[in-house]
GROMACS .gro file of C-alpha atoms in nm:
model
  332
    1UNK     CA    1  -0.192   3.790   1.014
    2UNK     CA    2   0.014   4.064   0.879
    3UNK     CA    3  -0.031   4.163   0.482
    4UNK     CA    4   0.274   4.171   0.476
    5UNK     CA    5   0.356   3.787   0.509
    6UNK     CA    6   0.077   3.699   0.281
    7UNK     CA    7   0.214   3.901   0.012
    8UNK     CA    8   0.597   3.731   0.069
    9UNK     CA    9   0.384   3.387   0.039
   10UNK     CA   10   0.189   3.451  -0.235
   11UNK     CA   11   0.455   3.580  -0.437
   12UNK     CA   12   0.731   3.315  -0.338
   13UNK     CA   13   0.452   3.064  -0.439
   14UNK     CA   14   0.411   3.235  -0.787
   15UNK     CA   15   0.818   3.248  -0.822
   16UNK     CA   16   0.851   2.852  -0.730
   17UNK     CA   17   0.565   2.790  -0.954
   18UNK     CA   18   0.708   2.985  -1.245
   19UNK     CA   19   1.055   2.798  -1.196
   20UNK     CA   20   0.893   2.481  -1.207
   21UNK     CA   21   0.710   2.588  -1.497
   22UNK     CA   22   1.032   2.725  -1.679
   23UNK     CA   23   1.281   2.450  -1.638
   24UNK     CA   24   0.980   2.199  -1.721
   25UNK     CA   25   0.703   2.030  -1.535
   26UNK     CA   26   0.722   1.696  -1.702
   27UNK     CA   27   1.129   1.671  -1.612
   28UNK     CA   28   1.101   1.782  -1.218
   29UNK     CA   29   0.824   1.537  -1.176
   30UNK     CA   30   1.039   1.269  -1.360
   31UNK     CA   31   1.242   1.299  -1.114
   32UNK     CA   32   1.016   1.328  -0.817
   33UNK     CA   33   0.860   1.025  -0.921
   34UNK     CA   34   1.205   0.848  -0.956
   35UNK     CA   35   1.238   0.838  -0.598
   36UNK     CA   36   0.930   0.619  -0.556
   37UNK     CA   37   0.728   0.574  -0.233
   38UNK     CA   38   0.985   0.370  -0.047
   39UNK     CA   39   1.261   0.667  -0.103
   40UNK     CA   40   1.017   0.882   0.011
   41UNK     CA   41   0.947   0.725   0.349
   42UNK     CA   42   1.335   0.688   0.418
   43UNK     CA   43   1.385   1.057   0.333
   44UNK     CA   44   1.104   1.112   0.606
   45UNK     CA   45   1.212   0.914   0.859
   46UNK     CA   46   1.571   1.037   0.772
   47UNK     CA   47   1.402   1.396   0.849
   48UNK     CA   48   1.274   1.244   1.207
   49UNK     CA   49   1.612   1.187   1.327
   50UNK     CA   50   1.717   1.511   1.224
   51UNK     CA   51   1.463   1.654   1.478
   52UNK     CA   52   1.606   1.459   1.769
   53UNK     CA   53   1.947   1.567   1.703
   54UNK     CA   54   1.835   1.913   1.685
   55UNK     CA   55   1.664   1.857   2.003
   56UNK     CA   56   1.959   1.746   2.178
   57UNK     CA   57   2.126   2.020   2.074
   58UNK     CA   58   1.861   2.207   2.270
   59UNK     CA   59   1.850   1.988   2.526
   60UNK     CA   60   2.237   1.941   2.631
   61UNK     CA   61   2.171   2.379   2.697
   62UNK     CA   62   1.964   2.310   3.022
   63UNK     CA   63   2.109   2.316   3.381
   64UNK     CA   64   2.090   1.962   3.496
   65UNK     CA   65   1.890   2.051   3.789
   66UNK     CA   66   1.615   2.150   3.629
   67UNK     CA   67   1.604   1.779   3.542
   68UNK     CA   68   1.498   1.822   3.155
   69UNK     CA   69   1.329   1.518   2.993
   70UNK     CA   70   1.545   1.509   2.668
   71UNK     CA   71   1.174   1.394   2.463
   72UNK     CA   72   1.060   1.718   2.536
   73UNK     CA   73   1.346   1.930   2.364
   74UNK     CA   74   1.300   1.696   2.075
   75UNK     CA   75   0.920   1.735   2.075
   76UNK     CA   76   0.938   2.122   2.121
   77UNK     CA   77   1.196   2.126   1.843
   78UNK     CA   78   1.004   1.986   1.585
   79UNK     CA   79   0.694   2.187   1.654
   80UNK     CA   80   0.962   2.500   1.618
   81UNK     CA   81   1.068   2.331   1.235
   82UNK     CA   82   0.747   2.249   1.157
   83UNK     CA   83   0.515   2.552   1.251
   84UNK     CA   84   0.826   2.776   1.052
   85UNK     CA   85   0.808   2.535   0.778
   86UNK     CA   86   0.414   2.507   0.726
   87UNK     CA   87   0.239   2.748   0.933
   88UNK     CA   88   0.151   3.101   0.776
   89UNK     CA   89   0.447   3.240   0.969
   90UNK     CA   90   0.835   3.368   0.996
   91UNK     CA   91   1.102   3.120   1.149
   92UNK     CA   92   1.046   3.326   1.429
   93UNK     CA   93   0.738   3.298   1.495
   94UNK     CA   94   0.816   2.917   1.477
   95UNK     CA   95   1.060   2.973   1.764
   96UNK     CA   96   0.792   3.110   1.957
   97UNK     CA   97   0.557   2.813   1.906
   98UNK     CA   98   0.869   2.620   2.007
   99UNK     CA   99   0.913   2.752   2.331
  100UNK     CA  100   0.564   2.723   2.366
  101UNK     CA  101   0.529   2.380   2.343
  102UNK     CA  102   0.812   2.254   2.544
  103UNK     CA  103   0.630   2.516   2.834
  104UNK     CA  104   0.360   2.267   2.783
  105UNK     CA  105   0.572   1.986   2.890
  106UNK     CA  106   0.646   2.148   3.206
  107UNK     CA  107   0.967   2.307   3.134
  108UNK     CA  108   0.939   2.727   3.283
  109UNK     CA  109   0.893   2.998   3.061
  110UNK     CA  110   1.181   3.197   3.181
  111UNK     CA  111   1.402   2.884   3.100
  112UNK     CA  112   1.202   2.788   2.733
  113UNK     CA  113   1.286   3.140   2.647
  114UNK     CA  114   1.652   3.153   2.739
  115UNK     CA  115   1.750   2.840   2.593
  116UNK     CA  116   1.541   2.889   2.277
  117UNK     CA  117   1.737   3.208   2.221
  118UNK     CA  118   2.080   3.017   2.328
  119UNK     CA  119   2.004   2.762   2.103
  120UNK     CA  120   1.902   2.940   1.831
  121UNK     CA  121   2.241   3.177   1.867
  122UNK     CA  122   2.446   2.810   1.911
  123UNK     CA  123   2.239   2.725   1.619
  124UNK     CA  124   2.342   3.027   1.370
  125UNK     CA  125   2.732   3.020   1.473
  126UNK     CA  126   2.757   2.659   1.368
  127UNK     CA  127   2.571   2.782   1.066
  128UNK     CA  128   2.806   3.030   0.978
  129UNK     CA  129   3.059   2.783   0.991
  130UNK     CA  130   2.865   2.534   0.754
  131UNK     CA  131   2.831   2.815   0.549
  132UNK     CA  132   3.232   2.904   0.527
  133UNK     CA  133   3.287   2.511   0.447
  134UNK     CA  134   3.029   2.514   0.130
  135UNK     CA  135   3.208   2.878   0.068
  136UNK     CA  136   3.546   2.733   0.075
  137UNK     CA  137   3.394   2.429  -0.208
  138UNK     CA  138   3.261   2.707  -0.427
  139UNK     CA  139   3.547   2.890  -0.495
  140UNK     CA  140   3.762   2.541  -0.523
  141UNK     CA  141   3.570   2.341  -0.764
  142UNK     CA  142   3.350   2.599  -0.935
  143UNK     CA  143   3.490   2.750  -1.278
  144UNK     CA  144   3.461   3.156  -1.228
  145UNK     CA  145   3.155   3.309  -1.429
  146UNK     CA  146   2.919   3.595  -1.346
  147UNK     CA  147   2.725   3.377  -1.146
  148UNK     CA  148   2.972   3.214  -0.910
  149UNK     CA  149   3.159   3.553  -0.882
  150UNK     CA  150   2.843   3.795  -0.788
  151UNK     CA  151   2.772   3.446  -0.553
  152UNK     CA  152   3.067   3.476  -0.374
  153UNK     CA  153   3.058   3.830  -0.322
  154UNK     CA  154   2.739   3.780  -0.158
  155UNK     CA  155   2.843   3.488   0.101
  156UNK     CA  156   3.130   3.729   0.163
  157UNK     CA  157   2.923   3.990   0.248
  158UNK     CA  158   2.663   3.782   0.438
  159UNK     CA  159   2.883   3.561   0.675
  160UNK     CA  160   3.049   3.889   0.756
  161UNK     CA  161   2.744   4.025   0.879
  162UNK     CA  162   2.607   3.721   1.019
  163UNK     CA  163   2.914   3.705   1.230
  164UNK     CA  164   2.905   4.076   1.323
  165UNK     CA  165   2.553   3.984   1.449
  166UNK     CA  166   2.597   3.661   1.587
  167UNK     CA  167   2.858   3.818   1.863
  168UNK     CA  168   2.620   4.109   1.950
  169UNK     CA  169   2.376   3.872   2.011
  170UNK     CA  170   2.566   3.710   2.235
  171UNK     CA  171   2.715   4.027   2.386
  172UNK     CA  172   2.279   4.114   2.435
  173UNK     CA  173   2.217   3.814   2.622
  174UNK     CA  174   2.480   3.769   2.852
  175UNK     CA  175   2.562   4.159   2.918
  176UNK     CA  176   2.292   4.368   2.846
  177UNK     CA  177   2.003   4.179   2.930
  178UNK     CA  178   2.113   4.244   3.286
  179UNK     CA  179   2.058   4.618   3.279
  180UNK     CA  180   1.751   4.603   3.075
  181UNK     CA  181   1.666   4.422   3.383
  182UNK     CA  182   1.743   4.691   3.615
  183UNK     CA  183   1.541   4.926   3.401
  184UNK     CA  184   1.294   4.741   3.401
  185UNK     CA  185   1.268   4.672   3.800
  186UNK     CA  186   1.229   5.074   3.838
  187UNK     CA  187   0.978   5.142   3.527
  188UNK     CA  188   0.800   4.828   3.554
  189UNK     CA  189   0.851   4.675   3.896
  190UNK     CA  190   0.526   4.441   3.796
  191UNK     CA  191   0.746   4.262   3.533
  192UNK     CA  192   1.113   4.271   3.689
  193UNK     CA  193   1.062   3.922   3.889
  194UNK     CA  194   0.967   3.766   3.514
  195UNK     CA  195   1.279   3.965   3.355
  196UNK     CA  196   1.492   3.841   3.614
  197UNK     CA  197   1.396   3.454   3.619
  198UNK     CA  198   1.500   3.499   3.256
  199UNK     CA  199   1.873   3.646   3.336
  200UNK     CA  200   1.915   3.378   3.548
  201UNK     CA  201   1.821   3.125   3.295
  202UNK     CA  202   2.081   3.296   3.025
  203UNK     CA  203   2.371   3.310   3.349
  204UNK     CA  204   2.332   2.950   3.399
  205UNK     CA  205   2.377   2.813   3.044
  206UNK     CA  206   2.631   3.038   2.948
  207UNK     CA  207   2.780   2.939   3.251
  208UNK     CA  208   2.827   2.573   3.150
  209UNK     CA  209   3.104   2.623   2.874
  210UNK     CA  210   3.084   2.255   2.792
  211UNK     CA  211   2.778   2.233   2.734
  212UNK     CA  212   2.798   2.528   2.505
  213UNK     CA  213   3.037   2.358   2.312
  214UNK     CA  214   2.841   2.010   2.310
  215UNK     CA  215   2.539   2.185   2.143
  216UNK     CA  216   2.740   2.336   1.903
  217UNK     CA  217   2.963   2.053   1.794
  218UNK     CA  218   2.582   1.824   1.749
  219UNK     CA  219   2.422   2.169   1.571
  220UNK     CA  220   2.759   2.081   1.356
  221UNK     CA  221   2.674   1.792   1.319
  222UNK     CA  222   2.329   1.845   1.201
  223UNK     CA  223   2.439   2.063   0.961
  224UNK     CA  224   2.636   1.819   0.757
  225UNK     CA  225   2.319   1.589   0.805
  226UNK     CA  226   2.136   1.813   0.591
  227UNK     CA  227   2.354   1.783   0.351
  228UNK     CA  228   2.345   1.394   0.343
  229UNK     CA  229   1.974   1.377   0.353
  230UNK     CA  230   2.003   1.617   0.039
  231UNK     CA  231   2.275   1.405  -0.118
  232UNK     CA  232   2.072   1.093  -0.061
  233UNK     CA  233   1.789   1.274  -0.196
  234UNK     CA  234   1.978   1.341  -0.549
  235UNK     CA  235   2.111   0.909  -0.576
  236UNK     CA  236   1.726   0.800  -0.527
  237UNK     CA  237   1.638   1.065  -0.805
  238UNK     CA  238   1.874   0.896  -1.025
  239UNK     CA  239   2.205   1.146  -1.047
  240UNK     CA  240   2.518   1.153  -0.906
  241UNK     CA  241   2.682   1.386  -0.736
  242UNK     CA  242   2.958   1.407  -0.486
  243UNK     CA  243   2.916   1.504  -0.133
  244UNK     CA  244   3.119   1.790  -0.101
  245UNK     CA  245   2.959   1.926  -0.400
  246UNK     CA  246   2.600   1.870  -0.232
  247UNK     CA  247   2.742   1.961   0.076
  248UNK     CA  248   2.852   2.338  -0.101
  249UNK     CA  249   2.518   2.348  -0.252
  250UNK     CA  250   2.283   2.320   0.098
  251UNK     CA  251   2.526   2.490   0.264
  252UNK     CA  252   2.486   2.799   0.045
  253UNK     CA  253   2.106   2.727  -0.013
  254UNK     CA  254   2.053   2.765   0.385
  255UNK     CA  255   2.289   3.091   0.395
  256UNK     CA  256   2.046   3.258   0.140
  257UNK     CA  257   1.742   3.128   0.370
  258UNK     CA  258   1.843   3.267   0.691
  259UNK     CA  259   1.842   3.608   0.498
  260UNK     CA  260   1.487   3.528   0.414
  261UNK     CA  261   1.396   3.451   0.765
  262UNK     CA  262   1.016   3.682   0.757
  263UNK     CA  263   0.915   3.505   0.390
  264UNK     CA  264   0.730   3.186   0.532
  265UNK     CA  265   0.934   2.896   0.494
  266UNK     CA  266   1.140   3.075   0.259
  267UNK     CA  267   0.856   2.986  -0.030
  268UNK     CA  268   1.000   3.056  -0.341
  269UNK     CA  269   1.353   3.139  -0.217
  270UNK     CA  270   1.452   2.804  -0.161
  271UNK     CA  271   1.340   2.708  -0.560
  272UNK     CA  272   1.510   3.010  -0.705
  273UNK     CA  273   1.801   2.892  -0.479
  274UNK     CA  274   1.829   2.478  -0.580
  275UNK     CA  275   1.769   2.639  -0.991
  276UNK     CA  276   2.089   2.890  -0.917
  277UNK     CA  277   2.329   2.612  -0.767
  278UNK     CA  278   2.249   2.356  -0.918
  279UNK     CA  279   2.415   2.369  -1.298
  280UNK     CA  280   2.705   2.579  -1.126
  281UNK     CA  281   2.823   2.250  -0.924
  282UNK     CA  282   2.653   2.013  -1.232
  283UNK     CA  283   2.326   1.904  -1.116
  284UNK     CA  284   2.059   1.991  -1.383
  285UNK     CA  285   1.813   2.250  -1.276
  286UNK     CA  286   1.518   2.015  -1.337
  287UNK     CA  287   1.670   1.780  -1.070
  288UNK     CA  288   1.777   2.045  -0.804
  289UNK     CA  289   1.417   2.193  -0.813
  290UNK     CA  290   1.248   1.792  -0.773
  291UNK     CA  291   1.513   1.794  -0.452
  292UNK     CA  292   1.310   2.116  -0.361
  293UNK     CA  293   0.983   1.967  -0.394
  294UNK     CA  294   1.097   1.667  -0.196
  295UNK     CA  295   1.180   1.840   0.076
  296UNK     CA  296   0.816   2.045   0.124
  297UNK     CA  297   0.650   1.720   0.040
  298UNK     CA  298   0.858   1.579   0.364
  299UNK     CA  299   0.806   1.860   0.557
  300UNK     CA  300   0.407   1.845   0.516
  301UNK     CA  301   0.452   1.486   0.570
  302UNK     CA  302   0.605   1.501   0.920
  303UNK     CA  303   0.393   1.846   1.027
  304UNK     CA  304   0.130   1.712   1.039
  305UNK     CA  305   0.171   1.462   1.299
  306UNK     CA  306   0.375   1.740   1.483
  307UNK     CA  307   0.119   1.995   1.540
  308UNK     CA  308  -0.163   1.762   1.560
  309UNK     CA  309  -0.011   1.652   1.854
  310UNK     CA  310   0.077   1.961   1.944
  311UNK     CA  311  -0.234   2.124   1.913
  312UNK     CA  312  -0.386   1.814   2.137
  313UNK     CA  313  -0.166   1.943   2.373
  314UNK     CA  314  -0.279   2.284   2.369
  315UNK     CA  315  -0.616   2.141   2.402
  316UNK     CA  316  -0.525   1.967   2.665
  317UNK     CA  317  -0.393   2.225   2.884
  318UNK     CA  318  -0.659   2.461   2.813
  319UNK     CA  319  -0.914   2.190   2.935
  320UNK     CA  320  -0.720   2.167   3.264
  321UNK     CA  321  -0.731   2.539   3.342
  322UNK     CA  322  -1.062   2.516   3.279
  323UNK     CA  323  -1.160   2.276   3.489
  324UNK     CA  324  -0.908   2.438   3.764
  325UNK     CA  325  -1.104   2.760   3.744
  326UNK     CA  326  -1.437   2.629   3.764
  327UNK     CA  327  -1.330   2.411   4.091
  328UNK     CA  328  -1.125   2.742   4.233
  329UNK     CA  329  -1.319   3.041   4.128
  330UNK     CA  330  -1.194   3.361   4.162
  331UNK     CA  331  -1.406   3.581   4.442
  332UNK     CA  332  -1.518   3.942   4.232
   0.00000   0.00000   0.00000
């Protein structure tokens, strides 16, 4: 484990800590507790859907004759979520457990790794678009001050770049990936067959247009799903606040994430985020943070189940090859 991410954790845990500590204990966990157990579950199970429409997303991405079992995608993608959201690494290394898991299921690796990288690319352009929408409700509804201004500047700034990056991501899959391929076939003949099992993976999703365009409209959709989970979250707190307002306020909160993709599970960020938006679009900073809180305690609540059963899985396969090599041993 790199220093490097300990040191982001440990000091986004002391920043969410101190925020908590700041705005006051006694009123974020007023309003935690407002939601009661029976909110709680329903913002969990709310959460579980949200991981099979994410995994459809990923899903609708593979050729149909590789004959995907749409379970798996769903499976694999909350193993992605939850091993970014709770294990001690990045979002990508998340991705990488992701891909890992649905491998397990019987899906190739060339193919896990092409679509994971389609559908995190699918993923990030509906983003961006999320991310104009809650732009668009900040500068209509939100009275100019220091704040929202030096905000703005920065969504600006970001959603250009994302963008910028977003295409050349796209231009490195489809177009370059080919002669990285060649390069590879002459330096590294040993690894060219794996390389090129992967181009062919990225050649037939991107070419199936449609189904491009299905797993972005239901990433789309997912998006604004956030946003009602969060705007559910804020009625069984007690407060009010309208959905285009909420909507603004996740939409900017996961724009400032994605820039803190290497701090694990954005620890800290994501406080100092909810305690910035907030007051600008009139929820108290005490309440945004308890929305925070919610949202790790529902994370934890569904990893857990996740990788347990994805570790049994591991386990699983790692018994098998054991077993295979013992029956089949190799000759020295």
């Amino acid at each position: 484990m790199r220093i490097g991410v300990i040191l982001a954790a440990v000091m986004g845990l002391a920043l969410a800590a101190y925020l908590v500590f700041y705005v006051g204990t006694d009123q974020v966990l007023s309003a935690i507790e407002a939601a009661g157990w029976g909110g709680f579950v329903l913002l969990c199970l709310y959460g579980a859907a949200l991981f099979a429409l994410l995994g459809t997303a990923w899903f609708v991405l593979v050729p149909v004759r590789e004959k995907p079992n749409p379970a798996t995608f769903m499976w694999g993608r909350a193993v992605r979520d939850c091993a970014g959201e709770i294990l001690p690494f990045s979002q990508v290394g998340g991705m990488v457990i992701g891909a890992r898991a649905v491998m397990l299921r019987h899906v190739s690796g060339p193919l896990a790794f092409a679509s994971t990288l389609v559908d995190v690319t699918v993923e990030v352009v509906a983003q961006i678009a999320f991310v104009l929408a809650g732009f668009a409700i900040l500068m209509t509804r939100v009275q100019p001050s220091a704040a929202s201004s030096g905000l703005a500047r920065g969504l600006a700034i970001g959603l250009s770049a994302a963008a910028v990056g977003a295409a050349l991501f796209v231009v490195l899959q489809r177009r370059s990936f080919s002669r990285i391929v060649g390069w590879m076939s002459r330096l590294l003949p040993e690894t060219a067959a794996k390389a090129g099992a992967v181009q062919r993976s990225f050649a037939a999703i991107y070419g199936a247009p449609l189904r491009l365009f299905l797993a972005l409209a239901i990433h789309l959709a997912a998006w604004v799903a956030t946003a009602v989970w969060a705007w559910l979250a804020i009625r069984f707190i007690g407060r009010r606040l309208s959905f285009p307002s909420v909507l603004a306020i996740e939409a900017i909160l996961y724009g400032i994430r994605s820039v803190a993709v290497f701090v694990p599970a954005a620890i800290g960020v994501q406080e100092a985020a909810y305690a910035l938006l907030g007051p600008l679009f009139g929820l108290p900073a005490s309440a945004a943070l308890a929305i925070s809180l919610l949202k790790r305690a529902r994370d934890i609540a569904l990893s857990i189940p996740v990788l347990l059963s994805w570790q049994i899985a591991e386990g699983g396969h790692a018994l098998k090859a054991s077993r295979e090599a013992a029956r089949f041993p190799v000759d020295e």
